[in-house]
């Protein structure tokens, strides 16, 4: 069978890499892909991104299954477009993808279906937003409503920061935020302001066929740029799986209080949810769970360590997921820990530098795979082309050994200005949990 993966980051490299291992898959295409998917002989890059053009290409190429990586094409309706032409595709429809593409939609959804989340209000006018901050005090969290590639959230420790964030987000396109439309169809800047939550975060992802749910292995990512969780928020500087903070009790709670009510809620609202669903969880010291956000896709970089641990045939699993038969699937996982270190370009996240030559990527080993993201081939040479360049992912008996192995590989890879954290996985180390 011929398979298409839509997207071009590290998550899509990992998805394509895993799908290509299936005996039932003859070819994996990646649109648009990156330098890593271009170099892998089992994969082929396709330079098309627009949904209707992709659909026409997929029909002509007799693509049996399409998997969507990023939120952009989902919010643009690529799933609706493919399905309308009888093509099998795994992902949520445009309407269902609002769970991620609109913070206001997702907060109202959580409230309606009693899914635990931070207390909030949403605003289109600055004055009441400022007044809300003054009434609630700090710390407080200000979020732009539309898709913002991980840049639309300000955790304000001072009132001045919160007020500045409100003006900034309501003023217009400064963040590169896609504004959602109001009832009149006009793009309206909107902010959600919510209570600051304490605890430890984890990424909780499931597959859903509209009705049945299968949980993926747990994981935790590191959103801040620098060691010790300092510096600006990024898309994610590293991740590991499993995440010890998600104990069996927390897992059961997350399924019962967050995931199942979300799937049932979407069904009840007449927007059945199909695709990966990612709940960003905040887990407090007592193991209570609140939902920070929903994403309608897998996490990046969480996907890279998760798929390194997946023993089941991903193609078979996604076939069931698009058949509505996920209730027959039980995923098999490598019991070891996988850990991925993101190597980012100089200047990331604000202004990543591009075009630098990358050297020293070792061939794939059973316990270490370098997934590529912001890379491109220029005249046969691998060069940087985006913020997060690589995710060096390793598998070992525990988180410390997986970390050691990943850094052993990372430190041999060179490109000008490479930056990466040296502490990925620190929360998963034995003893890290005591007192937190
Ligand atoms: P989001 O895109 O909504 O997940 O927000 C990005 C990051 O901001 C999260 O991963 C958290 O680290 C932080 N954050 C978001 N909402 C809150 C909150 N209510 N309390 C504390 N931190 C938050
Ligand atoms: N790593 C966080 C995300 O993919 O949203």
PDB file of N, CA, C and O and ligand atoms in Angstrom, residues 103 118 141 143 150 153 155 194-198 201 221 223-224 233 280 282 292-293 295, ligand 1:
ATOM      1  N   UNK A 103      -8.769  28.535  21.266  1.00  0.00           N
ATOM      2  CA  UNK A 103      -8.720  28.355  22.730  1.00  0.00           C
ATOM      3  C   UNK A 103     -10.102  28.651  23.323  1.00  0.00           C
ATOM      4  O   UNK A 103     -10.505  28.024  24.295  1.00  0.00           O
ATOM      5  N   UNK A 118      -8.434  25.112  33.941  1.00  0.00           N
ATOM      6  CA  UNK A 118      -8.287  26.340  34.726  1.00  0.00           C
ATOM      7  C   UNK A 118      -9.512  27.232  34.525  1.00  0.00           C
ATOM      8  O   UNK A 118     -10.070  27.305  33.418  1.00  0.00           O
ATOM      9  N   UNK A 141      -2.519  33.730  33.373  1.00  0.00           N
ATOM     10  CA  UNK A 141      -2.055  33.274  32.059  1.00  0.00           C
ATOM     11  C   UNK A 141      -2.911  33.904  30.960  1.00  0.00           C
ATOM     12  O   UNK A 141      -4.138  33.861  31.021  1.00  0.00           O
ATOM     13  N   UNK A 143      -3.739  34.011  26.884  1.00  0.00           N
ATOM     14  CA  UNK A 143      -3.569  33.183  25.686  1.00  0.00           C
ATOM     15  C   UNK A 143      -4.272  33.804  24.484  1.00  0.00           C
ATOM     16  O   UNK A 143      -5.433  34.207  24.588  1.00  0.00           O
ATOM     17  N   UNK A 150       2.692  27.657  19.277  1.00  0.00           N
ATOM     18  CA  UNK A 150       3.300  27.605  20.609  1.00  0.00           C
ATOM     19  C   UNK A 150       3.750  28.953  21.142  1.00  0.00           C
ATOM     20  O   UNK A 150       4.389  29.030  22.182  1.00  0.00           O
ATOM     21  N   UNK A 153       1.051  32.088  24.208  1.00  0.00           N
ATOM     22  CA  UNK A 153       0.726  31.972  25.635  1.00  0.00           C
ATOM     23  C   UNK A 153       1.734  32.751  26.464  1.00  0.00           C
ATOM     24  O   UNK A 153       2.934  32.562  26.310  1.00  0.00           O
ATOM     25  N   UNK A 155       2.673  33.394  30.386  1.00  0.00           N
ATOM     26  CA  UNK A 155       2.451  33.116  31.806  1.00  0.00           C
ATOM     27  C   UNK A 155       2.990  34.337  32.542  1.00  0.00           C
ATOM     28  O   UNK A 155       4.196  34.528  32.653  1.00  0.00           O
ATOM     29  N   UNK A 194      -6.641  33.031  31.979  1.00  0.00           N
ATOM     30  CA  UNK A 194      -7.004  31.956  32.902  1.00  0.00           C
ATOM     31  C   UNK A 194      -6.109  31.879  34.124  1.00  0.00           C
ATOM     32  O   UNK A 194      -4.986  32.390  34.149  1.00  0.00           O
ATOM     33  N   UNK A 195      -6.644  31.213  35.094  1.00  0.00           N
ATOM     34  CA  UNK A 195      -6.003  30.946  36.372  1.00  0.00           C
ATOM     35  C   UNK A 195      -4.671  30.221  36.154  1.00  0.00           C
ATOM     36  O   UNK A 195      -4.579  29.331  35.304  1.00  0.00           O
ATOM     37  N   UNK A 196      -3.662  30.592  36.921  1.00  0.00           N
ATOM     38  CA  UNK A 196      -2.369  29.920  36.871  1.00  0.00           C
ATOM     39  C   UNK A 196      -2.460  28.601  37.642  1.00  0.00           C
ATOM     40  O   UNK A 196      -2.922  28.578  38.780  1.00  0.00           O
ATOM     41  N   UNK A 197      -2.036  27.522  37.006  1.00  0.00           N
ATOM     42  CA  UNK A 197      -2.118  26.210  37.663  1.00  0.00           C
ATOM     43  C   UNK A 197      -0.737  25.758  38.125  1.00  0.00           C
ATOM     44  O   UNK A 197       0.249  25.926  37.390  1.00  0.00           O
ATOM     45  N   UNK A 198      -0.686  25.160  39.307  1.00  0.00           N
ATOM     46  CA  UNK A 198       0.575  24.621  39.822  1.00  0.00           C
ATOM     47  C   UNK A 198       0.635  23.135  39.542  1.00  0.00           C
ATOM     48  O   UNK A 198      -0.390  22.471  39.496  1.00  0.00           O
ATOM     49  N   UNK A 201       3.643  19.127  34.333  1.00  0.00           N
ATOM     50  CA  UNK A 201       2.925  18.863  33.087  1.00  0.00           C
ATOM     51  C   UNK A 201       3.267  17.493  32.512  1.00  0.00           C
ATOM     52  O   UNK A 201       4.368  16.987  32.702  1.00  0.00           O
ATOM     53  N   UNK A 221       7.288  16.669  27.743  1.00  0.00           N
ATOM     54  CA  UNK A 221       8.237  17.445  26.938  1.00  0.00           C
ATOM     55  C   UNK A 221       8.777  18.603  27.764  1.00  0.00           C
ATOM     56  O   UNK A 221       8.354  18.837  28.889  1.00  0.00           O
ATOM     57  N   UNK A 223       9.299  22.504  27.443  1.00  0.00           N
ATOM     58  CA  UNK A 223       8.910  23.600  26.551  1.00  0.00           C
ATOM     59  C   UNK A 223       9.875  24.773  26.574  1.00  0.00           C
ATOM     60  O   UNK A 223       9.997  25.495  25.601  1.00  0.00           O
ATOM     61  N   UNK A 224      10.591  24.982  27.692  1.00  0.00           N
ATOM     62  CA  UNK A 224      11.463  26.151  27.778  1.00  0.00           C
ATOM     63  C   UNK A 224      12.780  25.916  27.044  1.00  0.00           C
ATOM     64  O   UNK A 224      13.260  24.797  26.969  1.00  0.00           O
ATOM     65  N   UNK A 233       9.314  30.135  26.136  1.00  0.00           N
ATOM     66  CA  UNK A 233       8.620  28.931  25.684  1.00  0.00           C
ATOM     67  C   UNK A 233       8.988  28.636  24.239  1.00  0.00           C
ATOM     68  O   UNK A 233       9.166  29.552  23.444  1.00  0.00           O
ATOM     69  N   UNK A 280      -2.808  18.270  27.037  1.00  0.00           N
ATOM     70  CA  UNK A 280      -1.712  18.765  27.866  1.00  0.00           C
ATOM     71  C   UNK A 280      -2.243  18.810  29.281  1.00  0.00           C
ATOM     72  O   UNK A 280      -3.208  19.519  29.558  1.00  0.00           O
ATOM     73  N   UNK A 282      -1.951  19.228  33.557  1.00  0.00           N
ATOM     74  CA  UNK A 282      -1.221  19.722  34.726  1.00  0.00           C
ATOM     75  C   UNK A 282      -1.620  18.816  35.872  1.00  0.00           C
ATOM     76  O   UNK A 282      -2.819  18.676  36.173  1.00  0.00           O
ATOM     77  N   UNK A 292      -4.656  21.628  30.388  1.00  0.00           N
ATOM     78  CA  UNK A 292      -4.112  22.923  29.956  1.00  0.00           C
ATOM     79  C   UNK A 292      -4.603  23.254  28.554  1.00  0.00           C
ATOM     80  O   UNK A 292      -4.872  24.391  28.226  1.00  0.00           O
ATOM     81  N   UNK A 293      -4.639  22.241  27.729  1.00  0.00           N
ATOM     82  CA  UNK A 293      -5.029  22.456  26.329  1.00  0.00           C
ATOM     83  C   UNK A 293      -5.295  21.111  25.679  1.00  0.00           C
ATOM     84  O   UNK A 293      -4.860  20.076  26.165  1.00  0.00           O
ATOM     85  N   UNK A 295      -4.658  19.378  21.870  1.00  0.00           N
ATOM     86  CA  UNK A 295      -4.109  19.493  20.524  1.00  0.00           C
ATOM     87  C   UNK A 295      -4.723  18.373  19.709  1.00  0.00           C
ATOM     88  O   UNK A 295      -4.969  17.275  20.224  1.00  0.00           O
TER      89      UNK A 295
HETATM   90  P1  LIG B   1      -0.795  25.902  26.081  1.00  0.00           P
HETATM   91  O1  LIG B   1      -0.408  26.172  24.655  1.00  0.00           O
HETATM   92  O2  LIG B   1      -2.137  26.401  26.438  1.00  0.00           O
HETATM   93  O3  LIG B   1      -0.544  24.491  26.507  1.00  0.00           O
HETATM   94  O4  LIG B   1       0.278  26.721  26.945  1.00  0.00           O
HETATM   95  C1  LIG B   1       1.679  26.578  26.746  1.00  0.00           C
HETATM   96  C2  LIG B   1       2.391  26.403  28.057  1.00  0.00           C
HETATM   97  O5  LIG B   1       2.096  27.504  28.932  1.00  0.00           O
HETATM   98  C3  LIG B   1       1.944  25.175  28.809  1.00  0.00           C
HETATM   99  O6  LIG B   1       2.612  24.036  28.399  1.00  0.00           O
HETATM  100  C4  LIG B   1       2.273  25.570  30.242  1.00  0.00           C
HETATM  101  O7  LIG B   1       3.662  25.396  30.484  1.00  0.00           O
HETATM  102  C5  LIG B   1       1.981  27.031  30.275  1.00  0.00           C
HETATM  103  N1  LIG B   1       0.596  27.238  30.742  1.00  0.00           N
HETATM  104  C6  LIG B   1      -0.516  27.326  29.981  1.00  0.00           C
HETATM  105  N2  LIG B   1      -1.626  27.491  30.721  1.00  0.00           N
HETATM  106  C7  LIG B   1      -1.219  27.519  32.005  1.00  0.00           C
HETATM  107  C8  LIG B   1      -1.902  27.660  33.253  1.00  0.00           C
HETATM  108  N3  LIG B   1      -3.215  27.853  33.314  1.00  0.00           N
HETATM  109  N4  LIG B   1      -1.164  27.624  34.380  1.00  0.00           N
HETATM  110  C9  LIG B   1       0.190  27.449  34.333  1.00  0.00           C
HETATM  111  N5  LIG B   1       0.885  27.316  33.174  1.00  0.00           N
HETATM  112  C10 LIG B   1       0.204  27.350  32.019  1.00  0.00           C
END
